[in-house]
Coordinates of C-alpha atoms in Angstrom, one line a residue:
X1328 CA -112.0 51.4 86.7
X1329 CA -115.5 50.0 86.6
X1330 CA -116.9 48.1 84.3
X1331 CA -119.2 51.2 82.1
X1332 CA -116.1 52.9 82.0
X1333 CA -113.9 50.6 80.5
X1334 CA -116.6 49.6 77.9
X1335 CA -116.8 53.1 76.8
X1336 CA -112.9 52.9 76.3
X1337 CA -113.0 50.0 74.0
X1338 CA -115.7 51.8 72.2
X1339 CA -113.6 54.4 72.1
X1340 CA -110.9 52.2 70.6
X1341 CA -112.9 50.6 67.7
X1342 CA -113.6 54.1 66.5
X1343 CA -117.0 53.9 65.3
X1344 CA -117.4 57.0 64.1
X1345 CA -114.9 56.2 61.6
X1346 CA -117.7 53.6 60.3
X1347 CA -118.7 56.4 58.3
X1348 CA -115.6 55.8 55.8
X1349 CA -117.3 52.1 55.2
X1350 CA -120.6 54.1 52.6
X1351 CA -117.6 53.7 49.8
X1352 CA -118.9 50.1 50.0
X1353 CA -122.3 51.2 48.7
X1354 CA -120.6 52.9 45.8
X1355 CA -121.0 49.8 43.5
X1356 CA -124.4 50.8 43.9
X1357 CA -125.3 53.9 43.9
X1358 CA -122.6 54.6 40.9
X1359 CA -124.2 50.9 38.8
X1360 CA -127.7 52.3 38.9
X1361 CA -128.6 49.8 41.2
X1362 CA -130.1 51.4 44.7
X1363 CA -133.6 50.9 43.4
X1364 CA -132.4 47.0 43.4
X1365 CA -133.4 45.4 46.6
X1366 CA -131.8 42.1 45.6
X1367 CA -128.3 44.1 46.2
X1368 CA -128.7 45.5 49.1
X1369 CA -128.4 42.9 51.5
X1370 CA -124.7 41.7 50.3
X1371 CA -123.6 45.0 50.8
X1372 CA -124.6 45.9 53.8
X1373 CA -123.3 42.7 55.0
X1374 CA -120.0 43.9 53.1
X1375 CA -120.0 47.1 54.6
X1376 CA -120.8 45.8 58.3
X1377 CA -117.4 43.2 58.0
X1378 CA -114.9 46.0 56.9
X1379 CA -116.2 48.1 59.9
X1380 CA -115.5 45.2 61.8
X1381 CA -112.0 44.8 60.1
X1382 CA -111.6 48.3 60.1
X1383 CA -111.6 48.6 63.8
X1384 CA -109.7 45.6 65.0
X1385 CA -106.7 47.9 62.5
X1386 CA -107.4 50.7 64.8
X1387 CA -106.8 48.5 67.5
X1388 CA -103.6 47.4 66.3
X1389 CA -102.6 50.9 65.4
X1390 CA -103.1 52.2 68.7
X1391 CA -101.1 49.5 70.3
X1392 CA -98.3 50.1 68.1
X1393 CA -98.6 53.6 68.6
X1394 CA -99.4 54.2 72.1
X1395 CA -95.5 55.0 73.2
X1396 CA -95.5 58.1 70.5
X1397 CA -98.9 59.2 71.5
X1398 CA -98.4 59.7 74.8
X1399 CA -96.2 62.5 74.1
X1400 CA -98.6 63.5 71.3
X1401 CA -101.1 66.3 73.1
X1402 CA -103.4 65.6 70.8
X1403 CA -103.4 61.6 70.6
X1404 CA -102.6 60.9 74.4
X1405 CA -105.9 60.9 75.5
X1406 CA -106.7 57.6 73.2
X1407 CA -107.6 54.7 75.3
X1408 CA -104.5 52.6 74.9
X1409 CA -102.0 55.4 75.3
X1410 CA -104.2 57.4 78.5
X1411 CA -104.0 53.2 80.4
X1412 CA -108.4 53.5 80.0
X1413 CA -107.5 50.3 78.0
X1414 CA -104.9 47.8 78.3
X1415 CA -102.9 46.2 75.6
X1416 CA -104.1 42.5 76.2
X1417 CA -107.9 44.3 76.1
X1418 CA -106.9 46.1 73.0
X1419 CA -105.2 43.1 71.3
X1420 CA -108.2 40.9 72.1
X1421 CA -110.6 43.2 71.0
X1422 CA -108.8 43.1 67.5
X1423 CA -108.8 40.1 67.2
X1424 CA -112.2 39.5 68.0
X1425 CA -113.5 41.9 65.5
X1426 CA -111.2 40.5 62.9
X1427 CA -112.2 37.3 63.4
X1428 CA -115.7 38.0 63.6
X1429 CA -115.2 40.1 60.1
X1430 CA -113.9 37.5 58.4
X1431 CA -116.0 34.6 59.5
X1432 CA -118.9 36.8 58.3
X1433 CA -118.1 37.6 55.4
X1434 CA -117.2 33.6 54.4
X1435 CA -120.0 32.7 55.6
X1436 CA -122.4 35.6 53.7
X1437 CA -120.7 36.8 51.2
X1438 CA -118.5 35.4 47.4
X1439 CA -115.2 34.2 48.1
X1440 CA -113.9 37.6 46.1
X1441 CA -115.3 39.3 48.7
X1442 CA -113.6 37.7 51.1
X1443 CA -110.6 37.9 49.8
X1444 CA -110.9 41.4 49.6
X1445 CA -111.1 41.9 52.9
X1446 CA -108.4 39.9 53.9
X1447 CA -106.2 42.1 51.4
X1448 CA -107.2 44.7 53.3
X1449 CA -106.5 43.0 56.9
X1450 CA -103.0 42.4 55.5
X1451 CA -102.5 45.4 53.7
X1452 CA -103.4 47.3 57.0
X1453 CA -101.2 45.6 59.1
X1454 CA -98.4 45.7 57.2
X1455 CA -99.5 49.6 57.2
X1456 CA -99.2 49.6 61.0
X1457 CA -95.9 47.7 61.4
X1458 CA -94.1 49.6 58.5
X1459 CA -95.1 51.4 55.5
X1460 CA -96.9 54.3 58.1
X1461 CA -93.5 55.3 58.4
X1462 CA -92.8 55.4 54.2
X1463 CA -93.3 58.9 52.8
X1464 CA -95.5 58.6 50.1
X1465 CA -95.8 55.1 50.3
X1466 CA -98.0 55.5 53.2
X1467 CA -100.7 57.6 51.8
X1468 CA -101.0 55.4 48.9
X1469 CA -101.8 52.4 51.3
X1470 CA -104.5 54.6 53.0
X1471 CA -105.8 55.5 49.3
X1472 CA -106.1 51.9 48.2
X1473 CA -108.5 51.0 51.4
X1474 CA -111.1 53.0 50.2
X1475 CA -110.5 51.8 46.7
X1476 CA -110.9 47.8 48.3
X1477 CA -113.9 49.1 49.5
X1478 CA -115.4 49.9 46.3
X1479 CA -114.2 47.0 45.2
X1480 CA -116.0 45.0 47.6
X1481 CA -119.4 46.2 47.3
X1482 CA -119.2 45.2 43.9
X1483 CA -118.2 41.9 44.5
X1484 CA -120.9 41.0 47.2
X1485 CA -123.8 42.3 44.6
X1486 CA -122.2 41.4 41.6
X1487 CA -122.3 44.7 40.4
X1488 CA -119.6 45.7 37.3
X1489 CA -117.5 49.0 39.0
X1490 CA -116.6 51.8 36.2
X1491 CA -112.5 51.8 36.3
X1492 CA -113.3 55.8 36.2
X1493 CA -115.1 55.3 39.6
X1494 CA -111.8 53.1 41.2
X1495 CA -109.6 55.7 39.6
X1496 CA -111.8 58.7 41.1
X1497 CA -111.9 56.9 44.6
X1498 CA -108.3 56.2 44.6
X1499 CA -107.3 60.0 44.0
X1500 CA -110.2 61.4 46.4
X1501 CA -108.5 59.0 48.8
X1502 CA -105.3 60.6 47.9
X1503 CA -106.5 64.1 48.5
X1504 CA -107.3 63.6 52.1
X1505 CA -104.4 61.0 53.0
X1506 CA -102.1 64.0 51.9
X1507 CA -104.4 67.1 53.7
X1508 CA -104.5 64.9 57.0
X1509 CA -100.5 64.4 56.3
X1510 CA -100.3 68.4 55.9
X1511 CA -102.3 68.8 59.1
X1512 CA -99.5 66.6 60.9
X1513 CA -96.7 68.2 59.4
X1514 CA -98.2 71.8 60.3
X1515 CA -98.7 70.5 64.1
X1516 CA -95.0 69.2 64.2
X1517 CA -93.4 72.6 62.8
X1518 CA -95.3 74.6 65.3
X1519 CA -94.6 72.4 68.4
X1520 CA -91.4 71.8 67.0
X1521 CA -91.7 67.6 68.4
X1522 CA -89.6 65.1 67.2
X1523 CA -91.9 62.4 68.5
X1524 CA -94.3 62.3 66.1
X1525 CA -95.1 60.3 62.7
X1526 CA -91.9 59.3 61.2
X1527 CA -93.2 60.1 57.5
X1528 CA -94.1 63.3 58.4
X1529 CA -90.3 64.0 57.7
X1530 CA -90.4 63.3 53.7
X1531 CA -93.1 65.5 53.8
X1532 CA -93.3 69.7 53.9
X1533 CA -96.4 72.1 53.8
X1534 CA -94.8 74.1 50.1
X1535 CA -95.1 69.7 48.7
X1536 CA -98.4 68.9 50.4
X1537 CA -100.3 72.2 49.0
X1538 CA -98.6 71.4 45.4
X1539 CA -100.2 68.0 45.6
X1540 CA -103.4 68.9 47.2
X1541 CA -104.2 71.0 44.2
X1542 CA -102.6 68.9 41.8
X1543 CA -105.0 65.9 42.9
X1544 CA -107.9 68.2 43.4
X1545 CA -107.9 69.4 39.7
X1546 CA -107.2 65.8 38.6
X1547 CA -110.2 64.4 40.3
X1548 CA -113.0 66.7 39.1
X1549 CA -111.2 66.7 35.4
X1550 CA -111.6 62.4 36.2
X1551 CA -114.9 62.9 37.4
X1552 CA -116.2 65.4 34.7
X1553 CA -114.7 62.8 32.2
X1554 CA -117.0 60.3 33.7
X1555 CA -119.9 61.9 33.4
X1556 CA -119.7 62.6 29.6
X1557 CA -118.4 58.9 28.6
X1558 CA -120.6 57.7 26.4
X1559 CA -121.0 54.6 28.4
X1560 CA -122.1 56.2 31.4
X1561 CA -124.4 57.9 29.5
X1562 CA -125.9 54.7 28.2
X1563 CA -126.0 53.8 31.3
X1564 CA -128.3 56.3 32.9
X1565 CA -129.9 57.7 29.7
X1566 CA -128.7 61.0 30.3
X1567 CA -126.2 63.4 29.5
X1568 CA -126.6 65.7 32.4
X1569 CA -124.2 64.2 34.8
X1570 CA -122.1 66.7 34.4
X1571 CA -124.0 68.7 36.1
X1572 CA -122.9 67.3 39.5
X1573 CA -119.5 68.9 38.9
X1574 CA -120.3 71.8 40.4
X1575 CA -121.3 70.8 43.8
X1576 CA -117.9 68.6 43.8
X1577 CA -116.3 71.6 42.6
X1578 CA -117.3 73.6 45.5
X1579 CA -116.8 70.5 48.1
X1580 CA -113.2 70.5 46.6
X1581 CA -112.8 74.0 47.6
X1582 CA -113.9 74.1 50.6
X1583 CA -111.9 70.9 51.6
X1584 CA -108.8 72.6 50.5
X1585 CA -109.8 75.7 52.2
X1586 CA -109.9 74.0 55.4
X1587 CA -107.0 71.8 55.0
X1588 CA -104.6 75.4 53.6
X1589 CA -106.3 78.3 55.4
X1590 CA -107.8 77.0 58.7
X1591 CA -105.4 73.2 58.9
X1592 CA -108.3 71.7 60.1
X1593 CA -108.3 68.5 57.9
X1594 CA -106.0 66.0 60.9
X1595 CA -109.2 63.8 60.9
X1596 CA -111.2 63.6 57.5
X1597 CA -114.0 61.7 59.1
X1598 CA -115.1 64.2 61.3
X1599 CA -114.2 67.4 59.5
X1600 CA -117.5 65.2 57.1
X1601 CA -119.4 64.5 59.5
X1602 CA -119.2 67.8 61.6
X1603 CA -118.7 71.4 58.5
X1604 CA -121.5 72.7 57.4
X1605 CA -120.7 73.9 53.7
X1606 CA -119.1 70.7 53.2
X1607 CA -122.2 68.9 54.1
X1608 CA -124.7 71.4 52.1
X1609 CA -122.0 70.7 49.0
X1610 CA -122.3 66.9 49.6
X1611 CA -125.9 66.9 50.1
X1612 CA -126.4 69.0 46.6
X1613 CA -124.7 66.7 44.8
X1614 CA -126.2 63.7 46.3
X1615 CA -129.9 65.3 45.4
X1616 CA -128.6 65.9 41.9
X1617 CA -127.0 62.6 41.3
X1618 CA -130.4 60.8 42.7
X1619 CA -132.7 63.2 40.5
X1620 CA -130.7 63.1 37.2
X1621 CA -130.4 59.5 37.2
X1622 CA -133.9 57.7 39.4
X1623 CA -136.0 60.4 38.6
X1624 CA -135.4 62.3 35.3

């Protein structure tokens, strides 16, 4: 394998196009009022650039770990660890490196909180990988509090207080699509009827996962409606039309469940994001809202 190739492999491996998971770190601002702050935004860039890099060397890990089971996975075999396009010593070394590099960055750049942050995440993550993937439940929870550490993070690099609505709403959106990617697993296994695949999947069934979707889908708009009509929040913004941006997340809800129940097309959250239109159009609205109700009203 020349050398191109087997760079495109480990690029492969680190997942960058999961990155996109890493703009929770700029909720601290966006949600504290503070994107017209330039004195912020450094920190948190710098934030969200070491938990890409921490994010990856997990995906690294992951992929060694898992690269006996997804080689019988039709969907997973062609990852660059399980297909041989990347060995184990280049995968384990290209962790490392990125973990390393994470860390060391964000001592050097960032608060000590934020550092330790990240290495809750690190051993949060790995743990993840060695065990609790396999814990029904258990698992989805672990995902669920990554994104919530990344909240967290952004608001310790900029000094920026974080709403416990907005940590609460983040950790059941987080929730949401841990459990519709879980369903999307669970749908795969009882139509190829494997036994090979993700051990959790087996405390788990499509009649549960629906329940809980919906469950956590009304619980996070009634959370995020809330939000918007606290009186602090609206001291905060000098507005009362926040709520206004429910609707847009209503209808991005929706759809999300619409893809995950009707169409099971919700196995990887990051792309489904990055890739359906409605979704986007939903996202977008709400964005424009957010931005106009709060910077320019």
């Amino acid at each position: 394998m020349n050398t191109s190739s087997t760079l495109l492999s480990v690029i492969r491996l680190i997942r960058p196009y999961q990155w996109v998971k890493n703009l929770f770190v700029f909720m601290a601002l966006f949600f504290g009022g503070r994107m017209l702050d330039t004195s912020c935004w450094l920190p948190v860039i710098v934030a969200a650039a070491c938990f890409c890099l921490c994010s990856s060397a997990i995906y690294c890990l992951n992929d060694i770990i898992d690269a006996p089971y997804d080689r019988l996975d039709p969907d997973k075999s062609h990852r660059p660890v399980a297909s041989g396009a990347v060995s184990v010593p280049v995968a384990a070394a290209t962790g490392v490196l990125m973990a390393v590099a994470g860390v060391a960055w964000s001592i050097a750049a960032l608060p000590a909180g934020a550092t330790m942050v990240l290495a809750a995440y690190l051993i949060m993550n790995v743990m993840y990988c060695f065990k609790i993937k396999n814990i029904p439940l258990l698992d989805v929870i672990v995902v669920a509090l990554g994104f919530v550490l990344r909240v967290v993070i952004g608001g310790v690099a900029a000094h920026i207080w974080v709403s416990q609505w907005i940590v609460i709403m983040v950790f059941l959106l987080a929730l949401f699509l841990a459990l519709a990617k879980r369903r999307h697993e669970v749908i795969l296994v009882l139509n190829r009827e494997k036994e090979h695949g993700r051990r959790s999947v087996d405390g788990y069934n499509a009649r549960f996962l629906d329940m809980a979707l919906c469950l956590l889908g009304a619980v996070t708009l009634i959370g995020y409606i809330i939000y918007t009509l606290q009186p602090r929040t609206i001291d905060q913004f000098h507005t009362d039309y926040l709520y206004i941006t429910a609707l847009p997340a209503l209808i991005g809800i929706l759809r999300y469940l619409q893809l995950t129940i009707v169409d099971n097309a919700s196995g990887d959250p990051s792309r489904v994001a990055l890739t359906d239109g409605p979704l986007r159009l939903a996202a977008i609205v709400w964005l424009l809202l957010y931005v106009t109700i709060i910077y320019l009203l």
